[in-house]
Amino acid sequence: MKQTRQIHGAAQPLSRKIITLSLLALGSVAVAQTTTIEFWHTFGDAKRSDWIAARADEYTKAHPGVQVKAVFRGDSNETLQSTILAARQNKAPALVQVDGVASQLALDSGVFQPVSSIKNVDFSDYLKPVVSYYTVGGQVNSVPFNSSSPVLYFNKDLMVKAGLNPKNPPTTFSGVLKACAQFDAAKLGIKCVALTPYSWLFEQWMSEQNVALLNSGNGRQGRPTDNNINSAAGRKIYQFYKDLQDRGELTNTGKLADTVGTNAIFGSGKALMTINSTAGLGNLLDAAKQSGFQMGVGVLPIPDGVKRNGVTIGGASLWVAKGVSKPEAETALDFALYLTNTANMASWHKLTGYYPVRTSSVNLLRKQGWFSSSPLQIVAFNQLLNTVPNVANAGPLSGATIQTRTIIEQGIQKVLSGQSVASALSSASDQVNAALADYNKNFK
């Protein structure tokens, strides 16, 4: 028997070996051809994280040999720091959502590569104010994703009870104060404005006054060394907080930048108005329905006596890591472009309230009748589309932006605790300059 098997060829065991080795080789090729990328994002809530996961699954199914894993990695700071640490260990994710405020940090970290270095990307369909925000040194380094700006949210039912016209919400600081005076006179036992010390709003109000927060072209023409916090423009903003506080018309949680807290106060019907990001529109609408009141949306109220210069973009963009293979980088960029395509951005906007970052998405929404059925959204859109990009509304850029924001917010908190506006502004300005100098030392 053994001889017979050998006669049928002594090469038969060799053939089996060849076949086995061939299959193993094919398997190795298949593995090599499978490109797996991780996308680290900052959305921990089910609504937004599920949407992202669904898009990752769609992309994976449509691209054989590719797998996209969407992973929630914490808030913006945690995600960026985790990415930098992972990169040092040669384990960086291919695609990362980075907050706009951390753009300079992302550039300086050396962890990311400009998307234009991977392939030529046509950004002509992306909204100009959005692209302007993410353009540094004439180069777009990342793909805009979740973008927003601030608006006024108000309780229509409470306005009617106080004799205010919900069709004519306040558009200026003095308008807000006047509305609050009338609201207080109605003695409804509810605070007028839920507003947290929030530097992002400070930046918006500087932008609307056409005053750059930082020198060197708001940090976009070189590393900034000075600021305009202690200016007439900055004084109007701190004074607005003080006026609301002194009149007993302000409410918040006592925490800095606690927009979740002020949203909760407003959403539960415990404040007439709040000023916050369009990103919260969907959740605030849900909260208003649960609390049984109708919500309205108005343009961002601005300091008196100035012509609107436009809002500054908030939100984040998608960055491709430098330490990944070329196939991974190309796949990461392709997925980023898929995530922000026309249909997906329209869907994202409907779900969250974030701006769709493409002109074609805006046109699609109009064609679908979205703005007719959801008129609250058009207020924010017009506010953005009326913004003509310039130095002030491009937004501040520096490696010390996170510290700068905290310093500005601490200054507002000091004013709310009784310190003079002049003293708080002077101190904040000095501290920010010190933070800028400290950061810039690393790049001399």
Coordinates of C-alpha atoms in Angstrom, one line a residue:
M1 CA 0.0 0.0 0.0
K2 CA 2.8 2.3 0.9
Q3 CA 4.5 1.5 -2.4
T4 CA 1.3 2.1 -4.4
R5 CA 0.9 5.5 -2.8
Q6 CA 4.5 6.3 -3.7
I7 CA 4.1 5.0 -7.3
H8 CA 1.1 7.3 -7.8
G9 CA 3.9 9.6 -7.3
A10 CA 6.6 9.9 -4.9
A11 CA 5.8 13.6 -5.6
Q12 CA 2.4 13.4 -4.1
P13 CA 3.4 14.5 -0.6
L14 CA 5.5 17.2 -2.3
S15 CA 2.4 18.3 -4.3
R16 CA 0.4 18.5 -1.1
K17 CA 3.2 20.6 0.4
I18 CA 3.2 22.9 -2.6
I19 CA -0.6 23.2 -2.4
T20 CA -0.4 23.9 1.3
L21 CA 2.3 26.4 0.9
S22 CA 0.4 28.1 -2.0
L23 CA -2.7 28.4 0.2
L24 CA -0.7 29.8 3.0
A25 CA 0.9 32.3 0.6
L26 CA -2.5 33.3 -0.8
G27 CA -3.7 33.7 2.8
S28 CA -0.7 35.9 3.5
V29 CA -1.5 38.0 0.5
A30 CA -5.1 38.3 1.6
V31 CA -4.0 39.5 5.0
A32 CA -1.6 41.9 3.5
Q33 CA -4.2 43.3 1.2
T34 CA -6.6 44.0 4.1
T35 CA -6.2 47.5 5.3
T36 CA -7.5 48.2 8.8
I37 CA -7.7 51.7 10.1
E38 CA -8.9 53.1 13.5
F39 CA -10.8 56.3 13.6
W40 CA -10.7 57.9 17.1
H41 CA -13.5 60.4 17.7
T42 CA -14.9 62.4 20.7
F43 CA -18.6 61.6 20.6
G44 CA -19.6 59.4 23.6
D45 CA -23.3 59.8 23.2
A46 CA -25.3 57.1 21.5
K47 CA -26.9 59.3 18.9
R48 CA -23.7 60.6 17.3
S49 CA -21.4 57.7 18.0
D50 CA -24.0 55.3 16.5
W51 CA -24.2 57.4 13.4
I52 CA -20.4 57.4 13.0
A53 CA -20.3 53.6 13.6
A54 CA -23.0 53.1 10.9
R55 CA -20.9 55.1 8.4
A56 CA -17.8 53.1 9.2
D57 CA -19.7 49.9 8.6
E58 CA -21.1 51.2 5.3
Y59 CA -17.7 52.1 4.1
T60 CA -16.2 48.8 5.2
K61 CA -18.9 46.8 3.3
A62 CA -18.5 48.9 0.2
H63 CA -14.7 48.4 0.1
P64 CA -13.5 44.8 0.2
G65 CA -10.2 44.4 1.9
V66 CA -10.8 47.5 4.1
Q67 CA -12.0 47.7 7.6
V68 CA -12.7 50.9 9.5
K69 CA -13.0 50.8 13.3
A70 CA -14.6 53.8 14.9
V71 CA -13.5 54.2 18.5
F72 CA -14.7 56.8 21.1
R73 CA -11.5 58.0 22.9
G74 CA -12.9 60.6 25.3
D75 CA -13.1 64.3 25.1
S76 CA -11.1 66.5 22.7
N77 CA -8.1 66.9 25.0
E78 CA -8.0 63.2 26.0
T79 CA -8.3 62.1 22.3
L80 CA -5.4 64.3 21.2
Q81 CA -3.2 63.4 24.1
S82 CA -3.9 59.7 23.6
T83 CA -3.0 60.0 19.9
I84 CA 0.3 61.7 20.6
L85 CA 1.2 59.0 23.2
A86 CA 0.2 56.2 20.8
A87 CA 2.3 57.8 18.0
R88 CA 5.3 57.8 20.3
Q89 CA 4.8 54.0 20.6
N90 CA 4.2 53.6 16.9
K91 CA 0.6 52.7 17.5
A92 CA -1.1 55.8 16.2
P93 CA -4.7 55.5 14.8
A94 CA -4.9 56.4 11.1
L95 CA -7.6 59.0 11.5
V96 CA -8.3 61.3 14.5
Q97 CA -11.0 63.9 15.2
V98 CA -9.1 67.0 16.5
D99 CA -10.9 70.0 18.0
G100 CA -10.3 73.2 16.0
V101 CA -8.9 74.9 19.1
A102 CA -6.1 72.3 19.1
S103 CA -5.1 72.8 15.5
Q104 CA -1.7 74.4 16.3
L105 CA -1.0 71.8 18.9
A106 CA -1.7 69.1 16.3
L107 CA 0.6 70.8 13.8
D108 CA 3.4 71.2 16.3
S109 CA 3.1 67.7 17.6
G110 CA 4.6 66.2 14.5
V111 CA 2.2 63.4 14.7
F112 CA 0.0 64.3 11.7
Q113 CA 0.5 64.8 8.0
P114 CA -1.3 67.4 5.9
V115 CA -4.1 65.7 3.8
S116 CA -2.7 67.5 0.7
S117 CA 0.5 65.4 1.2
I118 CA -1.5 62.2 0.7
K119 CA -3.4 63.3 -2.4
N120 CA -4.8 66.4 -3.9
V121 CA -8.2 67.2 -2.3
D122 CA -10.7 69.6 -3.9
F123 CA -12.1 71.7 -1.1
S124 CA -14.1 74.0 -3.4
D125 CA -17.4 72.4 -2.3
Y126 CA -16.7 73.0 1.4
L127 CA -18.2 76.1 3.0
K128 CA -15.6 79.0 2.8
P129 CA -15.8 80.1 6.4
V130 CA -15.2 76.4 7.5
V131 CA -12.3 75.9 5.2
S132 CA -10.8 79.3 6.2
Y133 CA -10.8 78.2 9.8
Y134 CA -8.8 75.1 9.1
T135 CA -6.4 76.8 6.7
V136 CA -2.9 77.5 8.1
G137 CA -0.1 79.0 6.0
G138 CA -2.3 78.7 2.9
Q139 CA -2.6 74.9 3.4
V140 CA -5.7 72.9 4.5
N141 CA -4.2 70.3 6.9
S142 CA -7.3 68.4 7.8
V143 CA -10.8 67.6 6.5
P144 CA -13.6 69.7 8.2
F145 CA -16.2 67.5 9.9
N146 CA -18.4 68.8 12.7
S147 CA -18.7 72.5 12.5
S148 CA -20.9 74.9 14.5
S149 CA -21.4 78.5 15.6
P150 CA -23.4 80.1 18.5
V151 CA -27.0 81.2 18.4
L152 CA -29.6 82.5 20.8
Y153 CA -32.1 79.8 22.1
F154 CA -35.2 81.1 23.8
N155 CA -38.4 79.8 25.4
K156 CA -41.3 81.1 23.3
D157 CA -43.9 80.3 25.9
L158 CA -42.1 82.3 28.6
M159 CA -41.6 85.2 26.2
V160 CA -45.4 85.3 25.6
K161 CA -46.1 85.2 29.4
A162 CA -43.8 88.1 29.9
G163 CA -45.3 90.2 27.1
L164 CA -42.3 89.7 24.8
N165 CA -42.6 89.0 21.1
P166 CA -41.1 85.6 20.3
K167 CA -41.0 86.7 16.6
N168 CA -38.5 89.5 17.5
P169 CA -35.8 88.0 19.8
P170 CA -33.0 90.3 21.0
T171 CA -30.0 90.7 18.6
T172 CA -27.7 92.9 20.7
F173 CA -26.4 93.0 24.3
S174 CA -28.7 95.9 25.2
G175 CA -31.6 94.1 23.6
V176 CA -31.0 91.1 25.9
L177 CA -30.8 93.3 28.9
K178 CA -34.0 95.1 27.9
A179 CA -35.8 91.8 27.4
C180 CA -34.5 90.6 30.8
A181 CA -35.8 93.7 32.5
Q182 CA -39.3 93.1 31.1
F183 CA -39.1 89.4 31.9
D184 CA -38.1 90.1 35.5
A185 CA -41.1 92.5 35.8
A186 CA -43.4 89.7 35.0
K187 CA -42.3 88.0 38.2
L188 CA -42.4 84.4 36.9
G189 CA -39.7 83.3 39.4
I190 CA -37.3 82.2 36.6
K191 CA -33.9 83.5 35.7
C192 CA -33.5 85.3 32.4
V193 CA -30.3 84.0 30.8
A194 CA -28.4 80.7 31.4
L195 CA -24.9 81.6 30.4
T196 CA -21.6 80.0 31.5
P197 CA -18.2 81.7 31.5
Y198 CA -17.2 80.5 28.0
S199 CA -14.2 81.7 26.1
W200 CA -15.5 80.3 22.8
L201 CA -18.3 82.9 23.1
F202 CA -15.7 85.6 24.0
E203 CA -13.9 84.7 20.7
Q204 CA -17.2 84.9 18.8
W205 CA -18.0 88.4 20.2
M206 CA -14.5 89.6 19.4
S207 CA -14.9 88.3 15.9
E208 CA -18.3 90.0 15.5
Q209 CA -16.6 93.3 16.4
N210 CA -13.9 92.7 13.8
V211 CA -11.1 92.5 16.4
A212 CA -8.6 89.7 16.2
L213 CA -8.0 88.0 19.6
L214 CA -4.3 87.6 18.9
N215 CA -1.7 89.5 17.0
S216 CA 0.2 88.1 14.0
G217 CA -3.0 87.9 12.0
N218 CA -4.8 86.1 14.8
G219 CA -1.9 83.7 15.0
R220 CA -2.3 82.7 11.3
Q221 CA 0.6 84.7 9.9
G222 CA 3.1 83.8 12.6
R223 CA 3.2 82.7 16.2
P224 CA 1.3 85.2 18.3
T225 CA 3.0 87.1 21.1
D226 CA 0.3 89.5 22.2
N227 CA -3.5 89.7 22.5
N228 CA -6.4 92.2 22.4
I229 CA -8.3 90.9 25.4
N230 CA -7.8 94.1 27.4
S231 CA -9.5 96.3 24.7
A232 CA -12.7 98.2 24.2
A233 CA -14.0 95.1 22.4
G234 CA -13.1 92.8 25.3
R235 CA -14.5 95.2 27.8
K236 CA -17.9 95.1 26.3
I237 CA -18.0 91.3 26.6
Y238 CA -16.9 91.2 30.3
Q239 CA -19.3 94.1 31.0
F240 CA -22.2 92.1 29.5
Y241 CA -21.6 89.3 32.0
K242 CA -21.3 91.7 34.8
D243 CA -24.6 93.5 33.9
L244 CA -26.5 90.2 33.8
Q245 CA -25.0 89.2 37.1
D246 CA -25.5 92.5 38.9
R247 CA -29.2 92.6 37.8
G248 CA -29.8 89.1 39.1
E249 CA -30.6 87.8 35.6
L250 CA -27.8 85.3 35.1
T251 CA -27.8 81.6 36.0
N252 CA -25.3 78.8 35.5
T253 CA -23.7 75.9 37.4
G254 CA -20.7 77.9 38.7
K255 CA -18.4 75.8 36.5
L256 CA -16.3 77.2 33.7
A257 CA -17.4 76.4 30.1
D258 CA -20.2 74.2 31.4
T259 CA -22.5 74.4 28.4
V260 CA -24.0 71.0 29.3
G261 CA -25.1 72.6 32.6
T262 CA -26.6 75.7 31.0
N263 CA -28.3 73.6 28.3
A264 CA -29.9 71.5 31.1
I265 CA -31.1 74.7 32.9
F266 CA -32.6 76.1 29.7
G267 CA -34.0 72.7 28.5
S268 CA -35.8 72.2 31.8
G269 CA -37.6 75.5 31.4
K270 CA -35.6 77.3 34.2
A271 CA -34.3 80.1 32.0
L272 CA -35.8 82.3 29.3
M273 CA -32.7 82.2 27.1
T274 CA -29.3 80.7 26.6
I275 CA -26.5 81.3 24.1
N276 CA -24.8 78.2 22.8
S277 CA -23.6 76.2 19.9
T278 CA -25.8 75.1 17.0
A279 CA -24.4 71.6 17.8
G280 CA -26.9 71.4 20.7
L281 CA -29.9 72.3 18.6
G282 CA -31.2 68.7 18.2
N283 CA -30.8 67.9 21.9
L284 CA -32.3 71.2 23.0
L285 CA -35.3 70.6 20.8
D286 CA -35.8 67.2 22.4
A287 CA -35.5 68.7 25.9
A288 CA -38.0 71.5 25.1
K289 CA -40.5 68.9 23.9
Q290 CA -40.0 66.8 27.1
S291 CA -40.5 70.0 29.2
G292 CA -43.5 71.0 27.2
F293 CA -42.4 74.3 25.7
Q294 CA -41.8 75.7 22.2
M295 CA -38.2 76.7 21.5
G296 CA -37.1 79.5 19.2
V297 CA -33.7 80.3 17.7
G298 CA -32.3 83.7 17.0
V299 CA -29.0 85.1 15.7
L300 CA -26.1 85.5 18.2
P301 CA -26.7 88.8 20.1
I302 CA -23.7 91.0 19.7
P303 CA -22.2 94.2 21.4
D304 CA -24.0 97.4 20.5
G305 CA -22.7 99.9 18.0
V306 CA -20.9 97.4 15.7
K307 CA -21.6 96.0 12.3
R308 CA -21.7 92.2 12.3
N309 CA -18.4 90.8 11.1
G310 CA -19.4 87.2 11.2
V311 CA -19.0 84.2 13.4
T312 CA -16.0 82.0 14.1
I313 CA -16.3 78.3 13.4
G314 CA -16.4 75.8 16.3
G315 CA -16.1 72.1 16.2
A316 CA -13.5 69.7 14.8
S317 CA -11.8 68.3 11.8
L318 CA -10.3 65.0 10.7
W319 CA -6.5 64.6 10.8
V320 CA -4.4 61.7 9.2
A321 CA -1.6 60.4 11.3
K322 CA 2.0 60.6 10.0
G323 CA 3.3 57.2 11.2
V324 CA 0.9 55.0 9.3
S325 CA 1.5 53.1 6.0
K326 CA 0.7 54.7 2.7
P327 CA -2.4 52.4 2.2
E328 CA -3.6 53.3 5.7
A329 CA -3.2 57.0 5.1
E330 CA -4.9 56.9 1.8
T331 CA -7.8 54.8 3.2
A332 CA -8.1 57.2 6.2
L333 CA -8.4 60.2 3.9
D334 CA -10.8 58.4 1.6
F335 CA -13.0 57.5 4.6
A336 CA -12.8 61.1 5.9
L337 CA -14.0 62.3 2.5
Y338 CA -16.8 59.7 2.5
L339 CA -17.8 60.7 6.0
T340 CA -18.2 64.3 4.9
N341 CA -19.7 63.7 1.5
T342 CA -22.9 65.5 0.4
A343 CA -25.5 62.9 1.6
N344 CA -23.7 62.1 4.8
M345 CA -23.3 65.8 5.8
A346 CA -27.0 66.4 5.2
S347 CA -27.8 63.4 7.4
W348 CA -25.4 64.5 10.1
H349 CA -26.9 68.0 10.2
K350 CA -30.4 66.7 10.5
L351 CA -29.4 64.5 13.4
T352 CA -27.2 66.9 15.4
G353 CA -27.6 70.5 14.3
Y354 CA -23.9 70.7 13.2
Y355 CA -23.5 72.5 9.9
P356 CA -23.1 70.3 6.9
V357 CA -19.7 71.4 5.7
R358 CA -20.5 71.2 2.0
T359 CA -22.3 73.6 -0.2
S360 CA -23.8 70.7 -2.1
S361 CA -25.2 69.4 1.3
V362 CA -26.9 72.7 1.9
N363 CA -28.4 72.6 -1.6
L364 CA -29.6 69.0 -1.0
L365 CA -31.3 70.0 2.2
R366 CA -33.0 72.9 0.4
K367 CA -34.2 70.5 -2.3
Q368 CA -35.6 68.2 0.4
G369 CA -37.5 71.0 2.0
W370 CA -35.6 70.7 5.2
F371 CA -35.4 74.4 6.0
S372 CA -39.1 74.8 5.4
S373 CA -40.0 71.9 7.8
S374 CA -37.2 72.9 10.3
P375 CA -37.1 76.7 10.1
L376 CA -35.0 77.0 13.3
Q377 CA -32.0 75.7 11.3
I378 CA -32.1 78.4 8.7
V379 CA -31.2 81.1 11.3
A380 CA -27.8 79.5 12.0
F381 CA -27.2 78.8 8.3
N382 CA -27.8 82.4 7.2
Q383 CA -25.5 83.6 10.0
L384 CA -22.7 81.4 8.7
L385 CA -23.3 82.0 5.0
N386 CA -23.3 85.8 5.6
T387 CA -19.8 85.5 7.1
V388 CA -17.2 86.8 4.8
P389 CA -13.8 85.3 5.9
N390 CA -11.3 87.7 7.3
V391 CA -8.5 87.8 10.0
A392 CA -10.9 88.3 12.9
N393 CA -13.5 85.7 12.1
A394 CA -10.9 83.1 11.0
G395 CA -10.5 82.5 14.7
P396 CA -7.4 82.5 16.9
L397 CA -4.6 80.0 16.4
S398 CA -1.9 79.3 18.9
G399 CA -0.4 76.4 20.8
A400 CA -1.5 78.0 24.0
T401 CA -5.2 78.3 23.0
I402 CA -6.4 75.9 25.6
Q403 CA -4.7 77.8 28.4
T404 CA -5.9 81.1 26.8
R405 CA -9.5 79.9 27.0
T406 CA -9.2 78.9 30.6
I407 CA -7.6 82.3 31.5
I408 CA -10.4 84.2 29.8
E409 CA -13.1 82.1 31.5
Q410 CA -11.4 82.6 34.9
G411 CA -11.4 86.3 34.2
I412 CA -15.2 86.2 33.6
Q413 CA -15.7 84.2 36.8
K414 CA -13.7 86.9 38.7
V415 CA -16.0 89.6 37.4
L416 CA -19.1 87.5 38.4
S417 CA -17.5 87.3 41.9
G418 CA -17.2 91.0 42.2
Q419 CA -13.8 91.9 40.7
S420 CA -13.8 95.0 38.4
V421 CA -13.9 94.5 34.7
A422 CA -10.8 96.6 34.2
S423 CA -8.8 94.5 36.7
A424 CA -10.0 91.2 35.4
L425 CA -9.2 92.1 31.8
S426 CA -5.8 93.4 32.6
S427 CA -4.9 90.3 34.5
A428 CA -6.3 88.0 31.8
S429 CA -4.3 89.8 29.1
D430 CA -1.1 89.5 31.0
Q431 CA -1.6 85.8 31.8
V432 CA -2.3 85.0 28.2
N433 CA 0.8 86.8 27.0
A434 CA 2.8 84.8 29.5
A435 CA 1.2 81.6 28.2
L436 CA 2.0 82.5 24.6
A437 CA 5.6 83.3 25.5
D438 CA 6.0 80.1 27.4
Y439 CA 4.7 78.0 24.5
N440 CA 6.7 79.9 21.9
K441 CA 10.0 79.1 23.7
N442 CA 9.7 75.6 22.3
F443 CA 10.0 76.9 18.7
K444 CA 12.9 79.4 18.8

